[in-house]
Short mmCIF file of C-alpha atoms in Angstrom, two decimals:
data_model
loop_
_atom_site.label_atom_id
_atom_site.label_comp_id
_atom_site.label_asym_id
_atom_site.label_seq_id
_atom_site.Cartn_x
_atom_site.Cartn_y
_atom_site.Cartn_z
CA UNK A 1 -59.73 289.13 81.79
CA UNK A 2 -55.75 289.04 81.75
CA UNK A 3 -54.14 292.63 80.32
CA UNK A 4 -51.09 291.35 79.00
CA UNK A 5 -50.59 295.16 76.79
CA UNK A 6 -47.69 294.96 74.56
CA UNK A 7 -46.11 291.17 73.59
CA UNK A 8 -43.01 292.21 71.97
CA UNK A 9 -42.16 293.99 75.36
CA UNK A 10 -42.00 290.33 77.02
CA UNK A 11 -38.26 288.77 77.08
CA UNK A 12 -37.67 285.53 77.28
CA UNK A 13 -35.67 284.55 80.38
CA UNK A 14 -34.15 281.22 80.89
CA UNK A 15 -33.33 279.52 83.95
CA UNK A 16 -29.79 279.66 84.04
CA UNK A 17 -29.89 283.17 83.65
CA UNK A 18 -29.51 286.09 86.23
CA UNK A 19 -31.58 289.50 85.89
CA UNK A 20 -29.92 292.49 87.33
CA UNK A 21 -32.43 295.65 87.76
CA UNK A 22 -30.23 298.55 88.13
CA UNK A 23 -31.00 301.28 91.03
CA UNK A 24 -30.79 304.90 89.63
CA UNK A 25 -27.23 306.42 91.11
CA UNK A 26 -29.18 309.73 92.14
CA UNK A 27 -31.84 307.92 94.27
CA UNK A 28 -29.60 305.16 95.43
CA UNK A 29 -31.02 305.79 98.88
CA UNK A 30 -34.96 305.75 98.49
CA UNK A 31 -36.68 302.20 97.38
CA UNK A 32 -38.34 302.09 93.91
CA UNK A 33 -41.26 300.34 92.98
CA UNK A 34 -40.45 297.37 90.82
CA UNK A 35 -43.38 295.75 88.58
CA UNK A 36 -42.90 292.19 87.01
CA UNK A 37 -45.35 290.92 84.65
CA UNK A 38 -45.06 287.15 83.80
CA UNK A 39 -45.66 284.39 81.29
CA UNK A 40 -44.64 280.56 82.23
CA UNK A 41 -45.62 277.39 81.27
CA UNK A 42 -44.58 275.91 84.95
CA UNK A 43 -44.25 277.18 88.39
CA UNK A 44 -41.55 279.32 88.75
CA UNK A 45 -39.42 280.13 92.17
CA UNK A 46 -38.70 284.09 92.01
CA UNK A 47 -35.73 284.75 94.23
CA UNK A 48 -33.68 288.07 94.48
CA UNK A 49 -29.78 288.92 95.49
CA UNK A 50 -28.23 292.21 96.58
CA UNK A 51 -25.31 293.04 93.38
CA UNK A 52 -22.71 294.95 92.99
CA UNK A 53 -23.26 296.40 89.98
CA UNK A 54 -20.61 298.76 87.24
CA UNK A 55 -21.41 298.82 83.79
CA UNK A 56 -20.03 298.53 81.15
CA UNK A 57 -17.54 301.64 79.93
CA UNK A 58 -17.58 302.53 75.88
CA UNK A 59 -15.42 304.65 74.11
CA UNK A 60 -17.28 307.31 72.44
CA UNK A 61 -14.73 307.57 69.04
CA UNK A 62 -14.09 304.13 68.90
CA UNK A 63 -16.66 302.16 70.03
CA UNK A 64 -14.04 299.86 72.13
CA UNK A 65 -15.60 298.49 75.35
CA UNK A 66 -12.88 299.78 77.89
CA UNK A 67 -14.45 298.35 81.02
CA UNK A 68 -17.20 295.28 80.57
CA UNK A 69 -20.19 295.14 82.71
CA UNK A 70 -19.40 293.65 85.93
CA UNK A 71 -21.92 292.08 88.17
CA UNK A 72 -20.78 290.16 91.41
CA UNK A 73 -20.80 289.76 94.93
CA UNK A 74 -24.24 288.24 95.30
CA UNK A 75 -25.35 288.21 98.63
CA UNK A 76 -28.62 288.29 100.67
CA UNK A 77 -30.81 286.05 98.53
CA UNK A 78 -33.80 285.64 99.41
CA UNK A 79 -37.30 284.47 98.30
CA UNK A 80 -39.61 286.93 96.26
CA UNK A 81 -42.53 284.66 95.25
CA UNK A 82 -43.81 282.01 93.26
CA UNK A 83 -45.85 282.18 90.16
CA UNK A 84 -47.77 279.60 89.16
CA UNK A 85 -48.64 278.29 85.17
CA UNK A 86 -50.31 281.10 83.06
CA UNK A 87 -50.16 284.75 83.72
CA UNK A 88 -49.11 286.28 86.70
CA UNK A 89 -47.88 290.40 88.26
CA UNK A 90 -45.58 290.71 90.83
CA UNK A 91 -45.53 294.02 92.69
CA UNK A 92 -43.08 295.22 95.32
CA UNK A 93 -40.52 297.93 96.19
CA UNK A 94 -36.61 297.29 96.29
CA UNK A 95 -33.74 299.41 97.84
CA UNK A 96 -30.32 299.51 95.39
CA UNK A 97 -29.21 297.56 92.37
CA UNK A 98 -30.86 293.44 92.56
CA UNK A 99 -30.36 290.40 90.54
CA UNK A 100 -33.42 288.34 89.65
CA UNK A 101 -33.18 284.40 89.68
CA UNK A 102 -35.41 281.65 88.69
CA UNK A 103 -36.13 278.24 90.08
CA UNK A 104 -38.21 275.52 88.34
CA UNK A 105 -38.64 277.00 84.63
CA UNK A 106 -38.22 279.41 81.72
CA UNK A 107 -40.35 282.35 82.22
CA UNK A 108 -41.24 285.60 79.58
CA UNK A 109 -40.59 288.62 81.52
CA UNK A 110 -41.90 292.45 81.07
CA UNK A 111 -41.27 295.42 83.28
CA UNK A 112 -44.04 297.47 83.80
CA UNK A 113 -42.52 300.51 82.12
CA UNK A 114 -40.84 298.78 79.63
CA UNK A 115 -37.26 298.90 81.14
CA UNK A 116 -35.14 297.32 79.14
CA UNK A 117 -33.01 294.55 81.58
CA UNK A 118 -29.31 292.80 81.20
CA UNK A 119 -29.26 289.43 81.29
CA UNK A 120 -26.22 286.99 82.67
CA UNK A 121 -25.72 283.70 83.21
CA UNK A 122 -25.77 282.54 86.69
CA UNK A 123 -23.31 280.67 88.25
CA UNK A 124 -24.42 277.67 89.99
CA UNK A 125 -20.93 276.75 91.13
CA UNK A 126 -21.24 275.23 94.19
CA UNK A 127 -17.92 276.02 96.44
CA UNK A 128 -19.12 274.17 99.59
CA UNK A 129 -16.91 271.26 100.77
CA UNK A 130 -18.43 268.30 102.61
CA UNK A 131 -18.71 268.43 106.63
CA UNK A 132 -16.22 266.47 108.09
CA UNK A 133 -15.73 265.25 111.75
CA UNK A 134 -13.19 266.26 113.38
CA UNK A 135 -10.70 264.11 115.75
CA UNK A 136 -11.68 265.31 119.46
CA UNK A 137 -9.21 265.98 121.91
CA UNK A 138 -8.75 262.90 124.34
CA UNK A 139 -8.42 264.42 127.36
CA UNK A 140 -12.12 266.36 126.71
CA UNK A 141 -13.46 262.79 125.65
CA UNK A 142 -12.01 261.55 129.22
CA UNK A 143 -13.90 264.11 131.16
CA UNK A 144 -17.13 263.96 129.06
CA UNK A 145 -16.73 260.28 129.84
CA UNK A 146 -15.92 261.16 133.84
CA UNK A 147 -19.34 263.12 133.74
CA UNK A 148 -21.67 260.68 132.47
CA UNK A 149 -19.93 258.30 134.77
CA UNK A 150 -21.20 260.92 137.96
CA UNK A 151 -24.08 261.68 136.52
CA UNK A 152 -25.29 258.13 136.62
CA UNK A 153 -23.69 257.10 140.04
CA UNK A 154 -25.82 260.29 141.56
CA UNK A 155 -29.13 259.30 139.91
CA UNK A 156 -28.63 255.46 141.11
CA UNK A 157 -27.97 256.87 144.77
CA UNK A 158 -30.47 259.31 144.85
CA UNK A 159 -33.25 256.55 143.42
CA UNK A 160 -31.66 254.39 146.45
CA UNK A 161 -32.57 257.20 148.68
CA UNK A 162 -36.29 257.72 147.95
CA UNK A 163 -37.06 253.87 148.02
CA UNK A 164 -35.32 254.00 151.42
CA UNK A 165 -37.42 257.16 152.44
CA UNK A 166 -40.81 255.93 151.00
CA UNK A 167 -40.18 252.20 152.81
CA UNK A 168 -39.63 254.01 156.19
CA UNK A 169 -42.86 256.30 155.35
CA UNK A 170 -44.65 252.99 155.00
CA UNK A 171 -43.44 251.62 158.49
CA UNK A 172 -44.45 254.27 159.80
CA UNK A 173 -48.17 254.59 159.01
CA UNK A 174 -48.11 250.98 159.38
CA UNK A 175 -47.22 250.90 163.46
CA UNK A 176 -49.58 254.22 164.08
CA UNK A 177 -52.81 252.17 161.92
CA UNK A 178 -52.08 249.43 164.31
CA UNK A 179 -51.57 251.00 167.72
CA UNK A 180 -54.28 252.26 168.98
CA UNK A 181 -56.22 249.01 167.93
CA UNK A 182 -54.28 246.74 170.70
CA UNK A 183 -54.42 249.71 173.22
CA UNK A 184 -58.04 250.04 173.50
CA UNK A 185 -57.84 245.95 173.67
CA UNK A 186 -56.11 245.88 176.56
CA UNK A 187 -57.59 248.61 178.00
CA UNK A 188 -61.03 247.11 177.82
CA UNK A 189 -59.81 243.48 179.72
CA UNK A 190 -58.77 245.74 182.45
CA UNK A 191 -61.50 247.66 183.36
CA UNK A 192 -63.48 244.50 183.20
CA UNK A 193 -60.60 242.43 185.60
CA UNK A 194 -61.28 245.94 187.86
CA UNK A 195 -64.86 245.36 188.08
CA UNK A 196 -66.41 243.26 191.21
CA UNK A 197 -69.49 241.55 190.83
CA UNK A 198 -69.45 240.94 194.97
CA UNK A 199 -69.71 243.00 198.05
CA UNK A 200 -66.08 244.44 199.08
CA UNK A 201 -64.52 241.84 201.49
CA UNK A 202 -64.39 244.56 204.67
CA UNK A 203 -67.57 245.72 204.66
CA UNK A 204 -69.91 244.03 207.78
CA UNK A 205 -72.81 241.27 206.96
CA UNK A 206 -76.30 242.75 205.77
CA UNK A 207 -78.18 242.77 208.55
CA UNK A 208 -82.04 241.45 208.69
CA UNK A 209 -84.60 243.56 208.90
CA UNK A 210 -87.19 242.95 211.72
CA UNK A 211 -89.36 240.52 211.56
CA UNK A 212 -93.31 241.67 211.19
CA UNK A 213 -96.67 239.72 211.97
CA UNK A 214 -98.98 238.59 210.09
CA UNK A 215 -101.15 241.39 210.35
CA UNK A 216 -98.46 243.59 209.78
CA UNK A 217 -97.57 244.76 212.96
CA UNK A 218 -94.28 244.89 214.37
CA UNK A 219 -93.25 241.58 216.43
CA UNK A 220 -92.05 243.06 219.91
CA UNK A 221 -90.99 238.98 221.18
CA UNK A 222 -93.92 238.89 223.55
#
């Protein structure tokens, strides 16, 4: 169920059209709560500015407007919400005098106490001026230019560098893989050239041992 209360109370807000919500001069230091309820046919972008706010001055006898209400300065937008098609509240709390702007749609507003609200038009003037590139100094061009130049020669030499480190890394495993393979070579052919399958050339002839007979006994050359 949607509580809409009373639908005179709603105003009809376009979207070229500014809200201002004026802040009570005796509590312009404390934050109110601020209550929106909302009608729209579309989504609707809710975004809110800081104002400077005076209003409007009337002459009591006359009836003359001696100052008009000025609202100005806008500053500080930022986004509030988004309301999407149908009915919608919007609660939150809000320090000083604010302008309410809508993106995307029409919308039919009502305060929550009824307040009534000015309305003004917004201005969408647009006061930017394109970005254009500026004409750089030469002589900062010439040492940007120097720089890269550097910058490049270093990275070349220092690539040079580690391809000259890693090839000597790879000589050198290479000779200590292969080294001890052709010392244990060699060393094997010369213990073998050391080794003499004959007698040692000074030592004296075997001698015989001494003859025996048949029966076993020694032969004493009788």
């Amino acid at each position: 169920m949607q509580k809409l209360n009373m639908i005179q109370a709603y105003r009809h807000l376009e979207e070229t059209n500014s809200v201002v919500f004026v802040a009570s001069p005796d509590n312009a230091e404390q934050a109110r709560l601020v209550k929106f309820r909302i009608i729209t046919e579309q989504d609707v972008v809710l975004q809110v500015s800081d104002v400077d706010y005076a209003p409007e001055i009337i002459d009591p006898e006359t009836g003359e407007v001696i100052q008009p209400r000025v609202v100005e300065n806008p500053r500080n937008t930022r986004l509030l919400t988004c309301v999407t098609k149908g009915f919608d509240e919007v609660e939150f709390y809000y320090q000083g005098t604010f302008a309410l702007n809508l993106l995307g749609g029409d919308i039919w507003l009502s305060t929550f106490d009824s307040a009534f609200v000015d309305t003004t038009p917004s201005d969408f003037t647009n006061y930017a001026r394109l970005w254009e590139r500026e004409e750089r100094d030469p002589r900062i061009l010439e040492i940007e230019r120097a720089a890269r130049h550097n910058q490049e020669a270093l990275k070349r030499q220092m690539m040079e560098d580690f391809a000259a480190h890693a090839a000597a890394l790879e000589a050198r495993y290479a000779a200590n893989v292969t080294a001890p393979k052709t010392d244990a070579a060699s060393g094997t052919a010369s213990d073998q050239s050391g080794v003499s399958t004959g007698a040692p050339a000074g030592d004296p002839p075997a001698t015989p041992p001494a003859g025996t007979g048949a029966a076993g006994e020694q032969n004493d050359g009788a």
